[in-house]
Short mmCIF file of C-alpha atoms and ligand atoms in Angstrom, two decimals:
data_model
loop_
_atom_site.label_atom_id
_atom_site.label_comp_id
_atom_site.label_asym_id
_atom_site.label_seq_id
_atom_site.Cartn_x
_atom_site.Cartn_y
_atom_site.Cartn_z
CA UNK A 1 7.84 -10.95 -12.97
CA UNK A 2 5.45 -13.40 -14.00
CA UNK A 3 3.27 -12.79 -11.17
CA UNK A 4 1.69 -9.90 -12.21
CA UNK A 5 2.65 -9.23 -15.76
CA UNK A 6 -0.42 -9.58 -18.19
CA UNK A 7 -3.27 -11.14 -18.06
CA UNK A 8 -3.67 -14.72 -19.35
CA UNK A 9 -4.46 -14.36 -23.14
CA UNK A 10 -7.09 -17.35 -22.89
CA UNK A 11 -9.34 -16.20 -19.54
CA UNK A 12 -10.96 -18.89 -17.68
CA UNK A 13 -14.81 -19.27 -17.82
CA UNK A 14 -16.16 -16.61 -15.44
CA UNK A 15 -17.65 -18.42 -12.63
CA UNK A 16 -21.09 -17.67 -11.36
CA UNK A 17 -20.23 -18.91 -7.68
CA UNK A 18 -19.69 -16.09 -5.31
CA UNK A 19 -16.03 -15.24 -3.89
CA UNK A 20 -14.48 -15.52 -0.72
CA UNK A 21 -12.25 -12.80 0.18
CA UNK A 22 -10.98 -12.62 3.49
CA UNK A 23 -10.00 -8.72 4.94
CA UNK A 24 -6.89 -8.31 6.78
CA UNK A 25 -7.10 -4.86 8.11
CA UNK A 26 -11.11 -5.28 7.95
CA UNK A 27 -11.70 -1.85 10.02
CA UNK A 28 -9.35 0.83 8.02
CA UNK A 29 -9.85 2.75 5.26
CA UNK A 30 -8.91 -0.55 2.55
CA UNK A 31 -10.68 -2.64 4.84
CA UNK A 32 -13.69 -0.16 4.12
CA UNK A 33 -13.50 0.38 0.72
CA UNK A 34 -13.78 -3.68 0.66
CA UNK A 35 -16.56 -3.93 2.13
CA UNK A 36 -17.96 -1.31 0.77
CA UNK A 37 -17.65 -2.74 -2.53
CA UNK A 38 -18.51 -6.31 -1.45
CA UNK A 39 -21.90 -4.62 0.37
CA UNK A 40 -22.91 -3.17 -3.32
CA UNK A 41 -22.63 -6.90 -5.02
CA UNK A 42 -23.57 -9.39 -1.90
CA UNK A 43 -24.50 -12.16 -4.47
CA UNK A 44 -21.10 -11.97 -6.04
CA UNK A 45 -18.57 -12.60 -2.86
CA UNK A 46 -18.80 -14.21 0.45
CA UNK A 47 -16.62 -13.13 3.20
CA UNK A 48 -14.71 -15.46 4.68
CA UNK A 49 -12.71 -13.78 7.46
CA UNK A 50 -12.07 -10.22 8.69
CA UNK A 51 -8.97 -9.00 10.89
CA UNK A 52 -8.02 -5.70 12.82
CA UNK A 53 -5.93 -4.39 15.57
CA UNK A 54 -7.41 -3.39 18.63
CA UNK A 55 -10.97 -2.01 17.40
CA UNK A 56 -13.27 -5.00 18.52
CA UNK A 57 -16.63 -3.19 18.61
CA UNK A 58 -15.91 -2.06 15.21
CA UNK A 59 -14.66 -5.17 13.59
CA UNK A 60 -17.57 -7.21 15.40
CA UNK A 61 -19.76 -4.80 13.27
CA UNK A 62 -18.43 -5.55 9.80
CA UNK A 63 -18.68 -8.97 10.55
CA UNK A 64 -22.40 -9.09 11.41
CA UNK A 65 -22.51 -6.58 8.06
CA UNK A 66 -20.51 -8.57 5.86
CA UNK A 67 -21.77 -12.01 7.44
CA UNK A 68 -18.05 -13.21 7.86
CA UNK A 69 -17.56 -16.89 9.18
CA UNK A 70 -14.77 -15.37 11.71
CA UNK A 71 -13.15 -12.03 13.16
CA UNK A 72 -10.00 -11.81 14.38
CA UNK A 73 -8.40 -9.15 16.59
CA UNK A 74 -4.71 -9.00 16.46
CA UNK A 75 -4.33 -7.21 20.21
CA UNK A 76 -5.04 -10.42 22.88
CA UNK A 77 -6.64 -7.98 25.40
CA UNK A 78 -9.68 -7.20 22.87
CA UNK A 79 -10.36 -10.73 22.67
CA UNK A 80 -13.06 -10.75 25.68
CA UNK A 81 -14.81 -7.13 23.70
CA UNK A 82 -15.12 -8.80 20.53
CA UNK A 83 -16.27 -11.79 21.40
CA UNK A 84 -19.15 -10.44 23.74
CA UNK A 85 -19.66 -8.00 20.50
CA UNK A 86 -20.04 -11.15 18.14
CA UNK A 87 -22.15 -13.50 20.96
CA UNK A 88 -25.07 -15.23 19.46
CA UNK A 89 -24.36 -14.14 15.78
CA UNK A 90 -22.68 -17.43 14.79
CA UNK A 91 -19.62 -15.57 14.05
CA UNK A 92 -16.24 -17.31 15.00
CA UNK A 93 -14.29 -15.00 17.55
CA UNK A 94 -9.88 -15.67 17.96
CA UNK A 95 -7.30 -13.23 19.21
CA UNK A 96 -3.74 -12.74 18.48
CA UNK A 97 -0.81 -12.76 15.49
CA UNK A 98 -0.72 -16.27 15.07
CA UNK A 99 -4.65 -16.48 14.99
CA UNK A 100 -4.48 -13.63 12.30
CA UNK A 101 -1.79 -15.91 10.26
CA UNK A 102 -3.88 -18.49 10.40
CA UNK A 103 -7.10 -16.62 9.35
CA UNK A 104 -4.86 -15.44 6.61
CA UNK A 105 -4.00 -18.88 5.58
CA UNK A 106 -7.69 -20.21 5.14
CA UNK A 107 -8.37 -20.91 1.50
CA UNK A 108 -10.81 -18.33 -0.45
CA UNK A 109 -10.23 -17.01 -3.79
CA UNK A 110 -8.70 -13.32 -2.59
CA UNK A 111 -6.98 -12.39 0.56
CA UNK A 112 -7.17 -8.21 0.24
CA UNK A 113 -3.94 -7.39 2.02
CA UNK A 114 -5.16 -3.94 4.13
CA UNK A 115 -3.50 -4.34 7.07
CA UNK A 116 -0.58 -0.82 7.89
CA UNK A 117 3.20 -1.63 8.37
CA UNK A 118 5.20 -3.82 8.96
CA UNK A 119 2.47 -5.80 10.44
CA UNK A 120 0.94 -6.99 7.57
CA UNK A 121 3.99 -9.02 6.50
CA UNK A 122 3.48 -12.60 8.31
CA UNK A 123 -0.19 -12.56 7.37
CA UNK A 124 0.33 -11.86 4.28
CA UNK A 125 3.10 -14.57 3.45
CA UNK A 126 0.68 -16.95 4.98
CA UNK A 127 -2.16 -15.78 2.45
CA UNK A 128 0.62 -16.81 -0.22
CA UNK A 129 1.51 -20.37 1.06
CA UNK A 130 -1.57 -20.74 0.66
CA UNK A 131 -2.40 -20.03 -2.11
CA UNK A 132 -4.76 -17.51 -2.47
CA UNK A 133 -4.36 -14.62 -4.74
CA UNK A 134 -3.96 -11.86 -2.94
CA UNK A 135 -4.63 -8.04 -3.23
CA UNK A 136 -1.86 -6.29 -1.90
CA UNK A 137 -2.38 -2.84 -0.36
CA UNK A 138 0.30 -3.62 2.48
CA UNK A 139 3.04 -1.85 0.15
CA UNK A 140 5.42 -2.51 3.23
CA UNK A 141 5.76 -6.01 2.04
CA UNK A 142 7.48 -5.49 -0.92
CA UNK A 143 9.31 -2.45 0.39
CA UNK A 144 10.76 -4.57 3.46
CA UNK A 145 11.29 -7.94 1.83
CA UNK A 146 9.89 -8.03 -1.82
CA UNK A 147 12.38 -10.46 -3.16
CA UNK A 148 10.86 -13.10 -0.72
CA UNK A 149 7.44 -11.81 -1.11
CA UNK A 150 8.04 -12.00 -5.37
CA UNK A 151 9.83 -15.21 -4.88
CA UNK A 152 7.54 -17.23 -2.55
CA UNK A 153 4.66 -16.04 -5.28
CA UNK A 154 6.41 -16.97 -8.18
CA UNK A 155 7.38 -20.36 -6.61
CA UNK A 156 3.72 -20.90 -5.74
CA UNK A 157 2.17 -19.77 -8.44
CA UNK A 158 0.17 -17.16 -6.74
CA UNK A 159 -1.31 -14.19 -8.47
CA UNK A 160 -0.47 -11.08 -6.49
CA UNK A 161 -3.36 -8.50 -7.72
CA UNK A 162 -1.38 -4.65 -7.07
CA UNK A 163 -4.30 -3.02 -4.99
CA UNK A 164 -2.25 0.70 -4.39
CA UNK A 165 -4.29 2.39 -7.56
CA UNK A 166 -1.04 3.31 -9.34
CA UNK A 167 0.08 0.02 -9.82
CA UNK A 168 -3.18 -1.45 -10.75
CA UNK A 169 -3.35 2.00 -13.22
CA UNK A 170 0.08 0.11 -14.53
CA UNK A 171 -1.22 -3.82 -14.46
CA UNK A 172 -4.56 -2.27 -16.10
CA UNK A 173 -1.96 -0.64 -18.71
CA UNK A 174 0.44 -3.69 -19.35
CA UNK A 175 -2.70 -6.34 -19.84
CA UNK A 176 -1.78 -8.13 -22.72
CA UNK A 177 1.67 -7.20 -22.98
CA UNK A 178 4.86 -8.32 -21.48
CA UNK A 179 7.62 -6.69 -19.61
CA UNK A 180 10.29 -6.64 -22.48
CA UNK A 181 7.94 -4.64 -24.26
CA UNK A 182 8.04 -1.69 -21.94
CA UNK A 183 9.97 1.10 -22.08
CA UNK A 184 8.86 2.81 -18.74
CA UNK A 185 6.31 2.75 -16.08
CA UNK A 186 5.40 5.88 -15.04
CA UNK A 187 3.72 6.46 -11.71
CA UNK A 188 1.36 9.39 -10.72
CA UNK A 189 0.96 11.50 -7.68
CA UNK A 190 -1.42 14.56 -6.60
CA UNK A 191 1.69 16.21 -4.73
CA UNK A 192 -0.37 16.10 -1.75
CA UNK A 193 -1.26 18.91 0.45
CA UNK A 194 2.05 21.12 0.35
CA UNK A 195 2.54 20.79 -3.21
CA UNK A 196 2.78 24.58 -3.83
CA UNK A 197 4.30 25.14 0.44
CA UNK A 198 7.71 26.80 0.50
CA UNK A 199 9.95 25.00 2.49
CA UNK A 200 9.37 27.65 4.89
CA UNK A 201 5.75 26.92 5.41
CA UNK A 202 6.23 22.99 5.28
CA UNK A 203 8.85 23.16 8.02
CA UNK A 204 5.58 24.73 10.52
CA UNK A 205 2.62 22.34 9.58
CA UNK A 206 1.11 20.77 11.50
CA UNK A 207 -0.53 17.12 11.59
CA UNK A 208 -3.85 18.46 10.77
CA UNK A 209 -2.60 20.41 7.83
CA UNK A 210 -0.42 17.62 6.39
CA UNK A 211 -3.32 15.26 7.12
CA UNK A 212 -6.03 17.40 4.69
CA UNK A 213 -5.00 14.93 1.17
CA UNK A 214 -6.16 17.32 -1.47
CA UNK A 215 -8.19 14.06 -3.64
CA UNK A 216 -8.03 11.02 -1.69
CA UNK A 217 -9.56 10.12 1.93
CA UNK A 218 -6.86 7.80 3.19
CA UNK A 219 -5.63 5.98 7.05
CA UNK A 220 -3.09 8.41 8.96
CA UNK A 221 -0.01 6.73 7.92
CA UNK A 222 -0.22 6.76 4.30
CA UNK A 223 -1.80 10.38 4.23
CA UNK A 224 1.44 11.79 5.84
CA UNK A 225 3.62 9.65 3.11
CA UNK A 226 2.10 11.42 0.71
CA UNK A 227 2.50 14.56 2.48
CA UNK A 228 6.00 13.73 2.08
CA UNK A 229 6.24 12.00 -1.11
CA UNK A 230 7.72 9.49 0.73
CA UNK A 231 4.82 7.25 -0.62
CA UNK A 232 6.19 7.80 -3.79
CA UNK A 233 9.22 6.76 -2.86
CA UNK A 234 7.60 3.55 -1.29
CA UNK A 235 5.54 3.28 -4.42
CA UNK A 236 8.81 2.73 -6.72
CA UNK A 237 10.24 0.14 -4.57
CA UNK A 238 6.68 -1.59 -4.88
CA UNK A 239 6.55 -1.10 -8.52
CA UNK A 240 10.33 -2.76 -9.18
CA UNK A 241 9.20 -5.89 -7.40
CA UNK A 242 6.08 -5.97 -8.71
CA UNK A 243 6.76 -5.47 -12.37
CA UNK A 244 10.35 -6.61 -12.25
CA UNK A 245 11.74 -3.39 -13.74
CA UNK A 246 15.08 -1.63 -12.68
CA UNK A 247 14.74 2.16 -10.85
CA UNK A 248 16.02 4.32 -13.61
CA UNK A 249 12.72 2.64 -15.81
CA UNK A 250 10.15 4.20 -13.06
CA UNK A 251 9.38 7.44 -13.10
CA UNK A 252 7.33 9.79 -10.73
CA UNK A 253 4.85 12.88 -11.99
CA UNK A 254 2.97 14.60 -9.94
CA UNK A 255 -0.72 15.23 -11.48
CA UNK A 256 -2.73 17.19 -8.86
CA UNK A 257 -6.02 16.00 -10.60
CA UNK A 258 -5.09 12.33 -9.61
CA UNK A 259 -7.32 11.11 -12.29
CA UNK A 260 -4.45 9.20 -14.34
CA UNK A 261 -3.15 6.91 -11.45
CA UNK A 262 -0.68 5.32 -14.01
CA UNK A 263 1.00 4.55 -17.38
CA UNK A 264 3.13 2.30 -19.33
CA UNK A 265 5.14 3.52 -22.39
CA UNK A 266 5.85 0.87 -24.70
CA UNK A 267 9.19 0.81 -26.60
CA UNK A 268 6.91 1.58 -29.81
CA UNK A 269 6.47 5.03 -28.22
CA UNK A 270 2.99 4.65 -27.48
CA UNK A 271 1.94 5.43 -23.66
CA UNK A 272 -1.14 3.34 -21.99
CA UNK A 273 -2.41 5.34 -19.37
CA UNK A 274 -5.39 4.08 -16.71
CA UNK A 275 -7.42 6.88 -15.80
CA UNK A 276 -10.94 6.68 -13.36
CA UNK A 277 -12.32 8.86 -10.42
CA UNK A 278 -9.84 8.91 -7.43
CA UNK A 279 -11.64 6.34 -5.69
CA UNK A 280 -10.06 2.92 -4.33
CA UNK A 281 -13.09 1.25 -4.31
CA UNK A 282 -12.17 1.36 -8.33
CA UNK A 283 -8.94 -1.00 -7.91
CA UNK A 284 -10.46 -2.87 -5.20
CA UNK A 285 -13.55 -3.58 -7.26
CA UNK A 286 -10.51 -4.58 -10.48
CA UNK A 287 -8.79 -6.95 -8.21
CA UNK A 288 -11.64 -8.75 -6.30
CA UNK A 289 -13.13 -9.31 -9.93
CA UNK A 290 -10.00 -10.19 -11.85
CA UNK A 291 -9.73 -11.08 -14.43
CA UNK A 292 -13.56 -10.26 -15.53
CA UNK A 293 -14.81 -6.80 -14.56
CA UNK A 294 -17.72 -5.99 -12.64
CA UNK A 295 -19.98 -2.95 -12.41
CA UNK A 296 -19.75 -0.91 -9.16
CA UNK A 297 -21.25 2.63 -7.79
CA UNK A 298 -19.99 5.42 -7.25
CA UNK A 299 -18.63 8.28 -9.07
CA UNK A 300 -18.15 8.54 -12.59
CA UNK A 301 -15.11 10.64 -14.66
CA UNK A 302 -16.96 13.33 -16.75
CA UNK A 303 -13.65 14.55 -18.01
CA UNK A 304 -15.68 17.69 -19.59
CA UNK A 305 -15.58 18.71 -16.25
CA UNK A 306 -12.38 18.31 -15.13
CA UNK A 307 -11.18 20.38 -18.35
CA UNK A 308 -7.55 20.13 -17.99
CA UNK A 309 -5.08 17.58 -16.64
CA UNK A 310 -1.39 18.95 -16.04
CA UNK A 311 1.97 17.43 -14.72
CA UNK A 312 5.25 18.23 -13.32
CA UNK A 313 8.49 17.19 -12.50
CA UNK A 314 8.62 16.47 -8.00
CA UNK A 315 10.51 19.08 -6.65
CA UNK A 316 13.39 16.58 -5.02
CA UNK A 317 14.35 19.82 -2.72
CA UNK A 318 11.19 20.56 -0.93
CA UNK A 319 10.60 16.56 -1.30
CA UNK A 320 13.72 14.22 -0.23
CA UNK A 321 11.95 11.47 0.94
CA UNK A 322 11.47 10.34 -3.17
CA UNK A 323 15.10 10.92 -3.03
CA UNK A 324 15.72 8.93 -0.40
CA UNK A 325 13.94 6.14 -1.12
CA UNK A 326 14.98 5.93 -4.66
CA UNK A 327 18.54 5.89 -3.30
CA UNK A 328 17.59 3.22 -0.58
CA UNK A 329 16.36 1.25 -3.75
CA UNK A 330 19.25 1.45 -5.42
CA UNK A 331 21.65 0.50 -1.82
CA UNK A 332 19.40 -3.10 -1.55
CA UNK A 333 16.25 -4.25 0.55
CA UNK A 334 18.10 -4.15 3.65
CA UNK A 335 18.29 -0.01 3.24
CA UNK A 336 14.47 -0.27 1.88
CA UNK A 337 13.62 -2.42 4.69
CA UNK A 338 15.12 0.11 7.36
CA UNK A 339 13.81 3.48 5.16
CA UNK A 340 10.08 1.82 5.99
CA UNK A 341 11.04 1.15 9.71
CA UNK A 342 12.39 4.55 10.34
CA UNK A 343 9.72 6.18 8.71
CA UNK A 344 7.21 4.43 11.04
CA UNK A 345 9.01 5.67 13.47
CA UNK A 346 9.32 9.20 12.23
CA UNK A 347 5.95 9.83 11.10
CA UNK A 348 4.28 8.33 14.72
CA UNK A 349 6.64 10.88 15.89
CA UNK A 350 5.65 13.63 13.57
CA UNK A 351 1.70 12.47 14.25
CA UNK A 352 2.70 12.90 18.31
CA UNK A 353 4.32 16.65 18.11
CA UNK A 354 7.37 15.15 18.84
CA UNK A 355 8.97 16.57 15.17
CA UNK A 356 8.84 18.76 12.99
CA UNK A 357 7.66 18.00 9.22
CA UNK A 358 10.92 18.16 7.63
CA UNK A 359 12.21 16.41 10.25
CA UNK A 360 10.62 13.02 9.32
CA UNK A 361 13.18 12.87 5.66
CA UNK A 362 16.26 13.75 8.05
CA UNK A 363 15.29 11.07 10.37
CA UNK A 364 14.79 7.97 8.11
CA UNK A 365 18.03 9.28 6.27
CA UNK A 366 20.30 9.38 9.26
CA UNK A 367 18.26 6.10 10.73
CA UNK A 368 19.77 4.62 7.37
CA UNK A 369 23.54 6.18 7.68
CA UNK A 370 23.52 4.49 11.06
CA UNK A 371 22.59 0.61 9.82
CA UNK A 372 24.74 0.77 6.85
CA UNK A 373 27.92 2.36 9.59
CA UNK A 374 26.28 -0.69 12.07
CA UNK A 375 26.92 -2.95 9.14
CA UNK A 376 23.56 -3.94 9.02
CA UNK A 377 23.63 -3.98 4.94
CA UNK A 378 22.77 -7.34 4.34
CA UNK A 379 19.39 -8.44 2.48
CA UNK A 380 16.99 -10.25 5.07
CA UNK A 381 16.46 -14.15 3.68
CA UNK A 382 13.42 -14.30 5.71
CA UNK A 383 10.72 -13.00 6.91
CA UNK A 384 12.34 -13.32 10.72
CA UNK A 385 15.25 -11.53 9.19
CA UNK A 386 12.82 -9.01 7.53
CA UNK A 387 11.08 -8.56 11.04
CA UNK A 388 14.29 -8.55 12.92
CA UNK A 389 16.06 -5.71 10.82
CA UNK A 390 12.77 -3.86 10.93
CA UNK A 391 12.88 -3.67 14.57
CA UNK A 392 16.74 -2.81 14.30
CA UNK A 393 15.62 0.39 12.11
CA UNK A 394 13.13 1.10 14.70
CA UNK A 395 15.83 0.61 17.52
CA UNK A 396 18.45 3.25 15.73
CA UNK A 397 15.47 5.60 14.46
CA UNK A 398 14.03 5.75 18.34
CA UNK A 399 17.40 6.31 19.31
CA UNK A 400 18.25 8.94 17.31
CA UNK A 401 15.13 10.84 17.87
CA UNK A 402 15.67 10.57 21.68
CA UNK A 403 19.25 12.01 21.31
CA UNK A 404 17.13 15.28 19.70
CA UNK A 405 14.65 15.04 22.50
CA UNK A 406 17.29 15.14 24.93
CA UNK A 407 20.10 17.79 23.19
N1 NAP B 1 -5.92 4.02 2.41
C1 NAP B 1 -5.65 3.98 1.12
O1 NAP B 1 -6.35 4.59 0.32
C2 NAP B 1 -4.47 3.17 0.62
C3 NAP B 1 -4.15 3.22 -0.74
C4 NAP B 1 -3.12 2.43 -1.20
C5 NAP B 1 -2.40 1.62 -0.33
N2 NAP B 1 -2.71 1.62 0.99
C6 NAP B 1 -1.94 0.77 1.89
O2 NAP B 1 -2.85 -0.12 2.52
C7 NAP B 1 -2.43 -0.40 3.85
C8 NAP B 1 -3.56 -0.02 4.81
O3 NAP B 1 -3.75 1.38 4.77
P1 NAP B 1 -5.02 2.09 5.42
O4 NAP B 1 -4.94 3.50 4.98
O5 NAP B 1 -6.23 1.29 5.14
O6 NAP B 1 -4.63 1.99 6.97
P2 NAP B 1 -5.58 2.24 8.23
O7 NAP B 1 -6.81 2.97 7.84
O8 NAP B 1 -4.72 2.80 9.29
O9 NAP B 1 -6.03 0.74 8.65
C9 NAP B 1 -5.10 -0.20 9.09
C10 NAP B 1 -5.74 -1.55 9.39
O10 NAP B 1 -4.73 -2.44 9.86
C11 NAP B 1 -5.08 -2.93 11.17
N3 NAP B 1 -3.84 -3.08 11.94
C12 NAP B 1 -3.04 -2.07 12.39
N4 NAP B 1 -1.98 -2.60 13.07
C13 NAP B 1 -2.14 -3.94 13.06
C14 NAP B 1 -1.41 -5.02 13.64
N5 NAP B 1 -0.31 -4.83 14.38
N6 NAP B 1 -1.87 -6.29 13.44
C15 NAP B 1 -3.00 -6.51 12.73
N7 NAP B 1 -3.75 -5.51 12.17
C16 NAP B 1 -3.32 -4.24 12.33
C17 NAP B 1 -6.00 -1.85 11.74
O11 NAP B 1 -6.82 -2.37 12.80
P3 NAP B 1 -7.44 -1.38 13.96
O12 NAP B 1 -8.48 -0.54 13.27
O13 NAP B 1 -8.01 -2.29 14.96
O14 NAP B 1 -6.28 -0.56 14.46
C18 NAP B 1 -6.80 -1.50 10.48
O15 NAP B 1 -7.78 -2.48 10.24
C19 NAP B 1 -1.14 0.39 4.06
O16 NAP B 1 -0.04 -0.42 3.78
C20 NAP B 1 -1.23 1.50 3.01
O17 NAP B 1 0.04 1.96 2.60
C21 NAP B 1 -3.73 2.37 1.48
#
């Protein structure tokens, strides 16, 4: 996969002109982090747009801060918040998905890809027709439709940068080599915050509990996944499209330090692993500066004081979500597509009281029984299709968890 394999061996002249980056997803935890990072270097990028949901006042804030040229609120009815928020400051103010597509679409030199879900798949394609190089965090876009997502890159030329810090641990680790040359990727995990939990335990916690991420500060959504290890699971299926290698070459090990995000082992037996504070600012900073590297704050490894590093093997018992998703992998994108959808749908439910914990693994596996028995196993060729079986998998997964409401 072309796209994201090593870096060029000749690298272009660094350029002293500052970036653009637009922010979709501007006022979550990536969005952040961006700006966080941008705010430590303002001579070195310029920010062109910034997107969110619903959360006007907030996203009229980072644009003053970040001195965007326009904000964009996905949810119409904020439209009237955020531009009263934004009057006077010369900031451009639109509402709605297609304004967000088309803020997406303007030209700058990195689109950083932060919006959650399913969402963030239309904007995102429209970063790629254009042709910006884009920073993916949205992992749902590979895991709902990455052959399109690969494909429309590949065709365009366009540099996806892999923002989740494992696979920029494993494009940090392949730099300079190529694909054939690898024997296995190898992704890391803390195990979250159950990691040691009986089954027992896990089947009582509660949101707050499974919310507490042992070393990273992360959105809701994502902090449940890896509650799960379902963002493992989510985190293969982004890894095969990204690096263009088959399931059985991607392994999972948990590391509860979370200081070695990834590593490549080469055929030659030798194993590259990228190691750094657990910190996304880190791979943010490595993929609005690609291919030159920049300094930014913030913490430092002093490995002295870590002392020890140690890894095991995911317990697949306690843990069937990486189970699930590997198998959803292997089935085709239409069962990734509807594993992502019904675990939307679970973990909103999960997040509501609605469910139990163990309860969200059950659900997306049954949601996917359902679609294959509904003969819904056929790949999406577009992004329409992507959208359409992703609201199918929300259809049978709302469904199903009504029918345990209701028994
Ligand atoms: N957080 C991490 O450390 C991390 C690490 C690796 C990968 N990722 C991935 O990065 C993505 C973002 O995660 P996050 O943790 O930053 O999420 P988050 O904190 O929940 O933020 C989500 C962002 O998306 C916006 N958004 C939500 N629904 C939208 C919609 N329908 N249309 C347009 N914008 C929408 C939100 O706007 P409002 O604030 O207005 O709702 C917010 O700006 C996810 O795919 C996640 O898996 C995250």
């Amino acid at each position: 996969m072309v796209s994201v394999a090593a870096s060029p061996a000749v690298q272009p002249e660094p350029s002293t002109a500052p970036r653009r980056v637009t922010i979709l997803g501007a006022t979550g935890s990536i969005g952040t982090s961006t700006l966080s990072v941008i705010a430590d270097r303002p001579e070195a990028f310029a920010v062109e747009a910034v997107t969110a949901f619903g959360n006007a006042e907030r996203l009229a804030r980072v644009a003053k801060e970040a001195r965007a040229r326009v904000a964009v609120i996905a949810d119409r009815s904020a439209y009237d918040a955020l531009a009263s928020a934004l009057a006077g400051s010369g900031i451009e103010a639109a509402a709605g998905a297609a304004a967000v597509e088309e803020a997406a679409s303007r030209p700058v030199d990195v689109v950083v890809a932060g919006i959650v879900g399913s969402a963030g798949l239309a904007p995102t394609m429209a970063a790629i027709r254009a042709g910006s190089k884009v920073a993916l965090a949205n992992k749902e876009c590979l895991v709902c439709a990455g052959d399109l997502f690969m494909g429309e890159a590949r065709k365009g030329g366009v540099k996806i940068l892999p923002l989740d810090s494992e696979h920029n641990a494993v494009f940090q680790a392949l730099s300079g080599h190529s694909i054939d040359e690898v024997d296995r990727i190898i992704l890391t995990g803390s195990g979250g915050p159950f990691r040691d939990w009986t089954k027992e335990a896990m089947a009582a916690a509660n949101p707050d509990q499974a919310l507490k991420h042992p070393t990273w500060s992360m959105g809701p959504k994502i902090s449940i996944d890896s509650a799960t290890l379902m963002n493992k699971g989510l985190e293969v299926i982004e890894a095969h499209h990204l690096f263009g290698v088959p399931e059985e070459q991607l392994d999972v090990v948990v590391h509860p330090q979370s200081i070695i995000h990834g590593m490549v082992a080469y055929k030659d037996g030798s194993v590259i692993a990228q190691m750094s504070a657990p910190d996304m600012r880190m791979p943010i900073a490595h993929c609005l500066s690609w291919p030159q590297r920049s300094p930014i704050g913030g913490p430092r490894l002093d490995l002295t004081r870590i002392g020890r590093f140690t890894f095991e093997r995911p317990d697949l018992d306690r843990f069937p979500a990486l189970r699930i998703a590997r198998a959803a992998l292997g089935a085709g994108s239409w069962a990734t597509n509807i594993l992502n959808a019904a675990n939307e749908v679970a973990v909103a439910a999960y997040l509501a009281g609605n469910i139990g914990f163990l309860e969200i693994a059950r659900l997306v596996e049954e949601t996917i029984e359902r679609a294959a028995a509904q003969g819904l196993s056929h790949a999406p060729g577009s992004i329409k299709d992507a959208l359409a079986l992703d609201r199918e998998g929300r259809r049978i997964a709302t469904s199903l968890l009504t029918r345990r409401e209701t028994a």
